[in-house]
Every structure is written in C-alpha cells, then in structure tokens.
C-alpha cells in the first residue's frame, strides 16, 4: 500500500473534525494580486493631505466619528479615493490592499473569500471571528459571531461608485466595538448630490495571459436632483466578468517522498468569476439643520473555481505547471450581499445628534473538493465534497450626541445595539464517479444556528488645556449574549434516517470594557505629533459540546493593547506629505483551536507581541507629478509556549517587510486634451506558513502600469497589471498530515492588459 493509501482510512475518520470546522476557517495569506499603480499614486491613498499638486485642500475623514482632516487624526489612517480605484481597474479588495501600509488582505482564490489583517493582528493564528471590522460608511456589515466565519468571508465590495475607503490601523474598540482589534476598513460610497444632474457610463476589456476568454465590464451611474437643494437620488449598476486561467489535473500514484505523480489533464479555465450589483441612494435635506440619507445595495459574486495551484511542499516549485491545480470536481462559490442603511443627522446647536440604522443579509455557498483531504485520491472511483452554507442577518442601531468641534472642551456619547441570526450548515458527501452513494459512509452533516446580541455604551472627552495641544480619553462598555445549537448526523446511504446523531445547545454571556487615550500637539497648522494607547477585543462565545467529553463550555474574548506614537505633516509648501508611526502591541488570551472529540472548538491560551513601523510619503516635484513611497516593518511573534505554538514563532502569513514605490504624471496634450501616465512597484517579503513549522512562502515583487487620455467628457484608459507576469504565492493549504508532500497555494492574477472607455453627460 502506498504511503497515501496508508493514511486514507485514518483521514476518513479523523478528518471529520476538519470538515466540522465549526469555528475555524481556511488559512489565507496576503493576496496582493495585480494592482494598478493609480491607487498608490493617489495622495489620499498614502494618507496625504493635498488633493492635487501644491493645493492646500484637505482630505476629510470620519475616523473618530467626527469630520476632520486626515492629518489631524491622532491615529494611523490611510484613505484611498474612489476615482483612483476606478482608474486602477481593481476588481476586489485584494488587488489594491498592499498600497496601504500594514494592511494584509488574503484570498482563497475569489473575491468574497477574503480575510483582512492589520498590523499583524489576524485570525490566521487561531480561530474565532474577524479581527478587523468592515463598514459601509458609519454602518457595520459582517458577523460578530465566531461561528459565521466572518474572518474568512470579509466584506469585499467591487470598488465602483466609491467616494473613498478609510483604513484605520490599530484597535478601535472604544468607538467601533467588537472585532476591531486590528483596526477597521470603511467603504464610503458616493452620496446623492442635491444639485448636480449627472449621467455616467463606461466599459472595459482586458486580456489575462493564458486565459481562454477576454474579460469585460460595464457600469453606469445616474445622479438626479428631485427637488433642488432638498431631495436627490443616485443609482449605480455594474457587471464585471473575469475569465478563468487555472487548469485542473488528477494523479494516479505517489512517489516515495509523498509527492503525487502521473498527472492527467482534467478541465481548463476553471476559475471564471462574475460580479454584478447595484445601489440606490437617497438624500433628503429636511431643513438646514436636519439631513436624512437612505441607501440600498446588492452585490452578487459567482465563481466557478479558485485561483490556486499545486506546489511541492519543500521548495514551493509548481508540482505540474504554474497554473495547474489537483482537483477532481468543480468548486463553485457564491456570495450575495444585501444591505440597507439609514443615517439621520440633526444639528441641535449644543450638539449634533446622529442615528445610524442598518439591516444586512449575506448568503454564502461554498463547495470544496475533499477527495484529496479525505484520502480518497488517487482512487478515481470515489470522490468527496464539502458543502458550506452560511446565511447572516444582522440589524444594528447606533445613536450618539457629539458636541461642536473647536472649543476647549469636546465630548461624544453614544449607545449601540446589534442583533444577529446566523444559521451555518456543512455537509460532507462521499460518492462514486457515477454519483451513486458509497457503502462506506455517505454523508456527514452539521447544523450550527447561532444568535448574537450586544448592547454597548461609549463616549469620549477631549480637553485643550492650551493652544495647539489636546488630550482625549474614551471608554466603552459592551455586553453580549450568544446562543447556538449543534446537530451532527451521520448517514449510511441506505436509510434516510441518520445512523448516528449528536445534539447539544450552548450559550454564553460576556461583558467587556475597552478604553483609549491619546494626546496630540500641533507644531504648526500642518505638522502634528501624537501618542496613543488603545485597547480592542474579539468576542468569545459558546463552545461545541460533546457529552462525556471534557472541553471548555465557553471561550473568552481575546484582547490586546496598542502603544503608538506618530508624526504627520505637510512640508515644503505642501510639496511633501509624511506620515510616520511606530507601535507595540501586546495580544493576550488568544483564541486557539482545541480538539473536542471529532470537532474543532476553541479555547484561550498564549500571548503574542507585534512591533512595527509604518510610513507614507508623497512628493510633488512639479505640477501634475506625484511620487509616493510607503511601507511597513512588522515583527509579529508568539511570546510564550502554548497550544497556539512555540515561543518565538512568527505569526503566520505576515511579512516582516512590505513596501511600494510609485509615480504618476498628469499633463496637458492640447486644447481640451489631457493625458496621464504612471507606474508602480510593490514588494512583499517572506511569510511563515504556520507557527508549527518553518516553511515560508517566498517573497515577490509586482510591477503595474497605467495611462489615459481624456477629451471633454470622454476618457480612454490603458492598464497593465503584473507586467512581468510573476507568480506571487498568497496563501497555502498543505497535506502533510496525510503523508503528502505538496500544498495548494493561491496565486495572483497573471499579466493583464486592458482598455477602458468612460463618458459623462
């Protein structure tokens, strides 16, 4: 019997814990797939202040739930403008993330299968919910429960009709609450304009090296003032299609080193992706002091498969070809996002009252070919698939009062409530190639309906004891209640009734207090230094329960504290923007996986520390030209031996070094004719695969170019992503536990050339 065959029976039984992953999700790495340079060239993408050339116009953000210039925020903030994202032709968050220092976005191979880490704080280390909060404007979207796998299915909007994306690095537990221990990412969509009638349409074609078809996209926007200065509506629609370029193969033997051999072609171009969606926004200016904004959004993602390939586990060289993946069946992925929001603002003279209400629903259907993980390959007669279905319904309500800005004393108080219902189910099926049930064991299923309810009170106070200096302190108290049920069934393929059933219920209650304190001093109106201390947390929850088996009935919130100092400023008559920050993070009580019978549950244990430096620079040497350089140094490692891993182990999938260098130039060609050109270079260093072994994903460097010509309302764009056609490895899943010395790695998009045409009227 081959080494693979010896492990296959064990895999059938022991890997049941893997399929019933309950809390844990797939491991992701940075997905810095082909991003065009336009993002990096944007001064706002680097946290800079000037909108163009030497202008003194300031970028305004709402990072602290007040409108203020980004260079005045006493925290590390980056802003990516929507205009630049459109010129970049980026189709997912993973395609532009590396232009924000410290932001790591991983992908399992499609938009919507996304994880987000900031400052080395990632769910990759253990189990549980997300460590970075995702928002649409002022409104959260994403599960707070550990069981709904928000850590691996983070919000990933196609960047169209965006005003800006704000990225806040470091814990934001005081103003934003749970699951923001690494920071938050906020999509700020364009509001309906009360004055301007505007229509816009556009489209593009692109060619991916090695893909069987062309990619294409169409988009349109209409902004209509219904009552001038009073009521306006904005409608946007889009559709984007990305062709497949990954091929699948099968194998018929395993050599003495545990490496598959004897490959056979299966299917070509299996990872085609289609994204469609739209948004309707309404703004009503009830009177000069009262404003209401309403919006509804829908986005649908359909993928035929994942952008992954098979590599040798020792040297990470492709096992077959640089686009070949071992699979026996298709792995479709589907995600639907539905979102409604209402934001009401009223100026009460002594304070501004804000009410922010949201309802969101997202549905996920994922199929994984489990033939290899369950030890069935290379037997071509028996296959296995794992189906995951997640449906999350979330209601949130926040109300707050904020005093006017600019005085010697400012305050903000608020209350927050959320109620979440998240049914989760998984099913593992074994069947023959003729789709007939096997006699071994046909089906395992687990249902995990969960609820999460939270109430929180928060506030902060700012005091300016003397000119140019201020101190702020904030506090948040939150209490959550969670309930879940688990029902595990095994079927034999003969009887419609399960041959084995395991049912149990769980509940947890938890109160958490977070706080922050910061001080800032303005040396000049354009140069500011700050110091900040802030805490954040990720909710705990009820654990899986197995009768007569010892296991923790609940797991606790893990928490961290971030110490930070920074300098921000615009220098040399606004020719140079600089943002520099250094930080230290202590992360304790980490949520880690624990085996409870055949299930994967959670427990707390271990500590980690992250030390880092982040910087953004933007230089405007002359009119129309911008040169940007940004980067991050992140030293993230465990600081004690625990079930999470050994002391000193680097946290998985976090590079120690990452940087980008970029430049662009906008110029006048002739009367009513303008041009632009740009280029960008991005580097991501080696990353540890896990804390348990010494394997490292190799570093990579990607090159992007963009150009455009505009005449009146028309604009023609050209772009090239990943010009050198480098294969960047962005994440990994290995099969060492099965005795197979290979891994699946997610790759970036191959070299892509494209052309676009847009017009406004």
PDB file of C-alpha atoms in Angstrom, residues 380-575:
ATOM      1  CA  UNK A 380     -10.821   7.607  -9.342  1.00  0.00           C
ATOM      2  CA  UNK A 381     -13.929   5.738  -8.317  1.00  0.00           C
ATOM      3  CA  UNK A 382     -14.734   7.540  -5.044  1.00  0.00           C
ATOM      4  CA  UNK A 383     -14.974  11.320  -4.615  1.00  0.00           C
ATOM      5  CA  UNK A 384     -15.819  13.585  -1.676  1.00  0.00           C
ATOM      6  CA  UNK A 385     -17.170  17.097  -1.475  1.00  0.00           C
ATOM      7  CA  UNK A 386     -17.731  19.511   1.391  1.00  0.00           C
ATOM      8  CA  UNK A 387     -20.599  21.979   1.110  1.00  0.00           C
ATOM      9  CA  UNK A 388     -20.821  25.030   3.361  1.00  0.00           C
ATOM     10  CA  UNK A 389     -23.882  27.271   3.571  1.00  0.00           C
ATOM     11  CA  UNK A 390     -23.929  30.440   5.668  1.00  0.00           C
ATOM     12  CA  UNK A 391     -26.734  32.967   5.953  1.00  0.00           C
ATOM     13  CA  UNK A 392     -26.256  36.010   8.199  1.00  0.00           C
ATOM     14  CA  UNK A 393     -28.978  38.519   9.037  1.00  0.00           C
ATOM     15  CA  UNK A 394     -27.820  41.500  11.071  1.00  0.00           C
ATOM     16  CA  UNK A 395     -29.618  44.546  12.475  1.00  0.00           C
ATOM     17  CA  UNK A 396     -27.712  47.443  14.054  1.00  0.00           C
ATOM     18  CA  UNK A 397     -28.738  50.703  15.667  1.00  0.00           C
ATOM     19  CA  UNK A 398     -26.442  53.419  16.931  1.00  0.00           C
ATOM     20  CA  UNK A 399     -27.410  56.774  18.412  1.00  0.00           C
ATOM     21  CA  UNK A 400     -24.926  59.404  19.546  1.00  0.00           C
ATOM     22  CA  UNK A 401     -24.544  63.046  20.507  1.00  0.00           C
ATOM     23  CA  UNK A 402     -21.391  64.981  19.646  1.00  0.00           C
ATOM     24  CA  UNK A 403     -20.571  68.455  20.851  1.00  0.00           C
ATOM     25  CA  UNK A 404     -19.410  71.146  18.403  1.00  0.00           C
ATOM     26  CA  UNK A 405     -15.737  70.974  17.480  1.00  0.00           C
ATOM     27  CA  UNK A 406     -13.057  73.559  18.016  1.00  0.00           C
ATOM     28  CA  UNK A 407     -13.635  74.540  21.634  1.00  0.00           C
ATOM     29  CA  UNK A 408     -11.529  73.916  24.722  1.00  0.00           C
ATOM     30  CA  UNK A 409     -13.809  71.029  25.688  1.00  0.00           C
ATOM     31  CA  UNK A 410     -15.449  68.440  23.404  1.00  0.00           C
ATOM     32  CA  UNK A 411     -17.475  65.348  24.172  1.00  0.00           C
ATOM     33  CA  UNK A 412     -19.231  62.470  22.451  1.00  0.00           C
ATOM     34  CA  UNK A 413     -21.624  59.902  23.963  1.00  0.00           C
ATOM     35  CA  UNK A 414     -23.492  57.075  22.298  1.00  0.00           C
ATOM     36  CA  UNK A 415     -25.282  53.761  22.539  1.00  0.00           C
ATOM     37  CA  UNK A 416     -25.126  50.772  20.179  1.00  0.00           C
ATOM     38  CA  UNK A 417     -27.283  47.677  19.700  1.00  0.00           C
ATOM     39  CA  UNK A 418     -26.985  44.737  17.343  1.00  0.00           C
ATOM     40  CA  UNK A 419     -28.967  41.553  16.827  1.00  0.00           C
ATOM     41  CA  UNK A 420     -27.648  38.833  14.567  1.00  0.00           C
ATOM     42  CA  UNK A 421     -29.017  35.499  13.339  1.00  0.00           C
ATOM     43  CA  UNK A 422     -26.556  33.220  11.546  1.00  0.00           C
ATOM     44  CA  UNK A 423     -27.540  29.696  10.515  1.00  0.00           C
ATOM     45  CA  UNK A 424     -24.470  27.736   9.406  1.00  0.00           C
ATOM     46  CA  UNK A 425     -24.509  24.249   7.916  1.00  0.00           C
ATOM     47  CA  UNK A 426     -21.950  21.902   6.410  1.00  0.00           C
ATOM     48  CA  UNK A 427     -22.296  18.545   4.692  1.00  0.00           C
ATOM     49  CA  UNK A 428     -19.647  16.051   3.643  1.00  0.00           C
ATOM     50  CA  UNK A 429     -20.663  13.567   0.956  1.00  0.00           C
ATOM     51  CA  UNK A 430     -18.802  10.554  -0.432  1.00  0.00           C
ATOM     52  CA  UNK A 431     -19.942   9.166  -3.761  1.00  0.00           C
ATOM     53  CA  UNK A 432     -18.747   7.241  -6.789  1.00  0.00           C
ATOM     54  CA  UNK A 433     -17.952   8.909 -10.084  1.00  0.00           C
ATOM     55  CA  UNK A 434     -21.384   7.823 -11.217  1.00  0.00           C
ATOM     56  CA  UNK A 435     -22.883   9.976  -8.432  1.00  0.00           C
ATOM     57  CA  UNK A 436     -24.081   6.901  -6.540  1.00  0.00           C
ATOM     58  CA  UNK A 437     -23.687   6.799  -2.753  1.00  0.00           C
ATOM     59  CA  UNK A 438     -20.843   4.652  -1.438  1.00  0.00           C
ATOM     60  CA  UNK A 439     -21.406   1.940   1.104  1.00  0.00           C
ATOM     61  CA  UNK A 440     -18.679   3.348   3.406  1.00  0.00           C
ATOM     62  CA  UNK A 441     -20.317   6.397   4.802  1.00  0.00           C
ATOM     63  CA  UNK A 442     -22.281   8.606   2.584  1.00  0.00           C
ATOM     64  CA  UNK A 443     -22.885  11.803   4.389  1.00  0.00           C
ATOM     65  CA  UNK A 444     -21.946  13.776   7.459  1.00  0.00           C
ATOM     66  CA  UNK A 445     -23.820  16.953   8.261  1.00  0.00           C
ATOM     67  CA  UNK A 446     -23.665  19.560  10.968  1.00  0.00           C
ATOM     68  CA  UNK A 447     -26.033  22.462  11.604  1.00  0.00           C
ATOM     69  CA  UNK A 448     -24.973  25.376  13.804  1.00  0.00           C
ATOM     70  CA  UNK A 449     -27.702  28.017  14.057  1.00  0.00           C
ATOM     71  CA  UNK A 450     -26.307  30.863  16.172  1.00  0.00           C
ATOM     72  CA  UNK A 451     -27.530  34.188  17.523  1.00  0.00           C
ATOM     73  CA  UNK A 452     -25.531  37.165  18.771  1.00  0.00           C
ATOM     74  CA  UNK A 453     -26.984  40.131  20.663  1.00  0.00           C
ATOM     75  CA  UNK A 454     -24.979  43.052  22.011  1.00  0.00           C
ATOM     76  CA  UNK A 455     -25.653  46.332  23.772  1.00  0.00           C
ATOM     77  CA  UNK A 456     -22.936  48.935  24.327  1.00  0.00           C
ATOM     78  CA  UNK A 457     -22.438  52.420  25.776  1.00  0.00           C
ATOM     79  CA  UNK A 458     -19.476  54.545  24.747  1.00  0.00           C
ATOM     80  CA  UNK A 459     -18.089  58.049  24.925  1.00  0.00           C
ATOM     81  CA  UNK A 460     -15.014  60.221  24.824  1.00  0.00           C
ATOM     82  CA  UNK A 461     -13.884  63.616  26.113  1.00  0.00           C
ATOM     83  CA  UNK A 462     -11.311  65.985  24.589  1.00  0.00           C
ATOM     84  CA  UNK A 463      -9.652  68.784  26.549  1.00  0.00           C
ATOM     85  CA  UNK A 464      -7.404  71.522  25.119  1.00  0.00           C
ATOM     86  CA  UNK A 465      -5.530  72.956  28.124  1.00  0.00           C
ATOM     87  CA  UNK A 466      -3.551  75.319  25.925  1.00  0.00           C
ATOM     88  CA  UNK A 467      -3.194  76.249  22.283  1.00  0.00           C
ATOM     89  CA  UNK A 468      -2.121  73.518  19.858  1.00  0.00           C
ATOM     90  CA  UNK A 469      -2.304  70.739  22.468  1.00  0.00           C
ATOM     91  CA  UNK A 470      -5.148  68.405  23.332  1.00  0.00           C
ATOM     92  CA  UNK A 471      -5.806  65.215  25.290  1.00  0.00           C
ATOM     93  CA  UNK A 472      -8.624  62.715  24.626  1.00  0.00           C
ATOM     94  CA  UNK A 473      -9.884  59.811  26.710  1.00  0.00           C
ATOM     95  CA  UNK A 474     -12.588  57.317  25.785  1.00  0.00           C
ATOM     96  CA  UNK A 475     -14.402  54.337  27.296  1.00  0.00           C
ATOM     97  CA  UNK A 476     -16.783  51.649  26.040  1.00  0.00           C
ATOM     98  CA  UNK A 477     -18.780  49.014  27.932  1.00  0.00           C
ATOM     99  CA  UNK A 478     -20.353  46.198  25.941  1.00  0.00           C
ATOM    100  CA  UNK A 479     -22.362  43.145  26.907  1.00  0.00           C
ATOM    101  CA  UNK A 480     -23.168  40.307  24.516  1.00  0.00           C
ATOM    102  CA  UNK A 481     -25.299  37.193  24.754  1.00  0.00           C
ATOM    103  CA  UNK A 482     -24.817  34.287  22.348  1.00  0.00           C
ATOM    104  CA  UNK A 483     -26.770  31.095  21.766  1.00  0.00           C
ATOM    105  CA  UNK A 484     -26.174  28.240  19.403  1.00  0.00           C
ATOM    106  CA  UNK A 485     -27.342  24.725  18.718  1.00  0.00           C
ATOM    107  CA  UNK A 486     -25.347  21.928  17.159  1.00  0.00           C
ATOM    108  CA  UNK A 487     -26.719  18.885  15.440  1.00  0.00           C
ATOM    109  CA  UNK A 488     -24.341  16.339  13.939  1.00  0.00           C
ATOM    110  CA  UNK A 489     -25.694  13.496  11.806  1.00  0.00           C
ATOM    111  CA  UNK A 490     -24.075  10.575  10.005  1.00  0.00           C
ATOM    112  CA  UNK A 491     -25.916   8.723   7.252  1.00  0.00           C
ATOM    113  CA  UNK A 492     -25.085   5.318   5.763  1.00  0.00           C
ATOM    114  CA  UNK A 493     -26.555   5.911   2.310  1.00  0.00           C
ATOM    115  CA  UNK A 494     -29.202   3.247   2.744  1.00  0.00           C
ATOM    116  CA  UNK A 495     -31.586   4.523   5.376  1.00  0.00           C
ATOM    117  CA  UNK A 496     -32.989   8.062   5.184  1.00  0.00           C
ATOM    118  CA  UNK A 497     -32.507   8.299   8.940  1.00  0.00           C
ATOM    119  CA  UNK A 498     -29.108   9.053  10.471  1.00  0.00           C
ATOM    120  CA  UNK A 499     -27.210   6.152  11.974  1.00  0.00           C
ATOM    121  CA  UNK A 500     -25.547   8.465  14.494  1.00  0.00           C
ATOM    122  CA  UNK A 501     -26.760  11.783  15.917  1.00  0.00           C
ATOM    123  CA  UNK A 502     -25.178  14.192  18.352  1.00  0.00           C
ATOM    124  CA  UNK A 503     -27.133  17.250  19.506  1.00  0.00           C
ATOM    125  CA  UNK A 504     -26.351  19.913  22.053  1.00  0.00           C
ATOM    126  CA  UNK A 505     -27.003  23.558  22.883  1.00  0.00           C
ATOM    127  CA  UNK A 506     -24.651  26.235  24.113  1.00  0.00           C
ATOM    128  CA  UNK A 507     -24.869  29.756  25.457  1.00  0.00           C
ATOM    129  CA  UNK A 508     -22.529  32.459  26.726  1.00  0.00           C
ATOM    130  CA  UNK A 509     -22.696  35.920  28.260  1.00  0.00           C
ATOM    131  CA  UNK A 510     -19.826  38.347  28.388  1.00  0.00           C
ATOM    132  CA  UNK A 511     -19.134  41.962  29.375  1.00  0.00           C
ATOM    133  CA  UNK A 512     -16.062  43.744  28.027  1.00  0.00           C
ATOM    134  CA  UNK A 513     -14.616  47.195  28.720  1.00  0.00           C
ATOM    135  CA  UNK A 514     -12.289  48.905  26.250  1.00  0.00           C
ATOM    136  CA  UNK A 515     -10.590  52.274  26.527  1.00  0.00           C
ATOM    137  CA  UNK A 516      -8.271  54.638  24.731  1.00  0.00           C
ATOM    138  CA  UNK A 517      -6.219  57.737  25.477  1.00  0.00           C
ATOM    139  CA  UNK A 518      -4.323  59.977  23.121  1.00  0.00           C
ATOM    140  CA  UNK A 519      -2.555  63.307  23.042  1.00  0.00           C
ATOM    141  CA  UNK A 520      -1.603  65.443  20.061  1.00  0.00           C
ATOM    142  CA  UNK A 521       0.406  68.587  19.597  1.00  0.00           C
ATOM    143  CA  UNK A 522       0.439  70.832  16.514  1.00  0.00           C
ATOM    144  CA  UNK A 523       3.874  72.329  15.953  1.00  0.00           C
ATOM    145  CA  UNK A 524       2.325  74.266  13.052  1.00  0.00           C
ATOM    146  CA  UNK A 525      -1.116  74.086  11.409  1.00  0.00           C
ATOM    147  CA  UNK A 526       0.396  71.499   9.010  1.00  0.00           C
ATOM    148  CA  UNK A 527       2.625  69.418  11.329  1.00  0.00           C
ATOM    149  CA  UNK A 528       1.373  67.323  14.221  1.00  0.00           C
ATOM    150  CA  UNK A 529       2.785  64.693  16.626  1.00  0.00           C
ATOM    151  CA  UNK A 530       0.651  62.305  18.641  1.00  0.00           C
ATOM    152  CA  UNK A 531       0.810  59.496  21.186  1.00  0.00           C
ATOM    153  CA  UNK A 532      -1.950  56.928  21.582  1.00  0.00           C
ATOM    154  CA  UNK A 533      -2.819  53.967  23.793  1.00  0.00           C
ATOM    155  CA  UNK A 534      -5.867  51.907  22.838  1.00  0.00           C
ATOM    156  CA  UNK A 535      -7.419  48.504  23.502  1.00  0.00           C
ATOM    157  CA  UNK A 536      -9.537  46.159  21.427  1.00  0.00           C
ATOM    158  CA  UNK A 537     -11.149  42.748  21.660  1.00  0.00           C
ATOM    159  CA  UNK A 538     -12.777  39.911  19.761  1.00  0.00           C
ATOM    160  CA  UNK A 539     -15.877  38.357  21.372  1.00  0.00           C
ATOM    161  CA  UNK A 540     -15.738  34.942  22.953  1.00  0.00           C
ATOM    162  CA  UNK A 541     -18.675  32.576  22.739  1.00  0.00           C
ATOM    163  CA  UNK A 542     -20.203  29.177  23.478  1.00  0.00           C
ATOM    164  CA  UNK A 543     -18.182  26.111  22.538  1.00  0.00           C
ATOM    165  CA  UNK A 544     -19.075  22.875  20.817  1.00  0.00           C
ATOM    166  CA  UNK A 545     -20.288  20.341  23.377  1.00  0.00           C
ATOM    167  CA  UNK A 546     -19.823  16.562  23.367  1.00  0.00           C
ATOM    168  CA  UNK A 547     -21.428  14.544  26.190  1.00  0.00           C
ATOM    169  CA  UNK A 548     -18.935  12.725  28.439  1.00  0.00           C
ATOM    170  CA  UNK A 549     -16.016  14.535  26.733  1.00  0.00           C
ATOM    171  CA  UNK A 550     -14.176  17.207  28.670  1.00  0.00           C
ATOM    172  CA  UNK A 551     -13.966  20.531  26.958  1.00  0.00           C
ATOM    173  CA  UNK A 552     -14.396  24.202  27.830  1.00  0.00           C
ATOM    174  CA  UNK A 553     -18.116  25.098  27.624  1.00  0.00           C
ATOM    175  CA  UNK A 554     -17.219  28.631  26.505  1.00  0.00           C
ATOM    176  CA  UNK A 555     -14.189  30.559  25.333  1.00  0.00           C
ATOM    177  CA  UNK A 556     -13.382  34.119  26.320  1.00  0.00           C
ATOM    178  CA  UNK A 557     -12.693  37.273  24.373  1.00  0.00           C
ATOM    179  CA  UNK A 558      -9.080  37.786  23.421  1.00  0.00           C
ATOM    180  CA  UNK A 559      -7.761  41.304  23.960  1.00  0.00           C
ATOM    181  CA  UNK A 560      -4.851  43.492  23.023  1.00  0.00           C
ATOM    182  CA  UNK A 561      -3.373  46.861  23.885  1.00  0.00           C
ATOM    183  CA  UNK A 562      -1.616  49.076  21.349  1.00  0.00           C
ATOM    184  CA  UNK A 563       1.003  51.708  22.235  1.00  0.00           C
ATOM    185  CA  UNK A 564       1.697  54.124  19.405  1.00  0.00           C
ATOM    186  CA  UNK A 565       3.498  57.349  18.579  1.00  0.00           C
ATOM    187  CA  UNK A 566       3.415  59.177  15.276  1.00  0.00           C
ATOM    188  CA  UNK A 567       4.252  62.235  13.254  1.00  0.00           C
ATOM    189  CA  UNK A 568       2.112  63.690  10.456  1.00  0.00           C
ATOM    190  CA  UNK A 569       2.684  66.704   8.318  1.00  0.00           C
ATOM    191  CA  UNK A 570       2.773  68.546   5.047  1.00  0.00           C
ATOM    192  CA  UNK A 571       6.184  70.124   4.385  1.00  0.00           C
ATOM    193  CA  UNK A 572       7.949  72.432   1.924  1.00  0.00           C
ATOM    194  CA  UNK A 573       4.870  74.409   0.900  1.00  0.00           C
ATOM    195  CA  UNK A 574       2.798  71.233   0.646  1.00  0.00           C
ATOM    196  CA  UNK A 575       5.182  69.531  -1.758  1.00  0.00           C
TER     197      UNK A 575
END
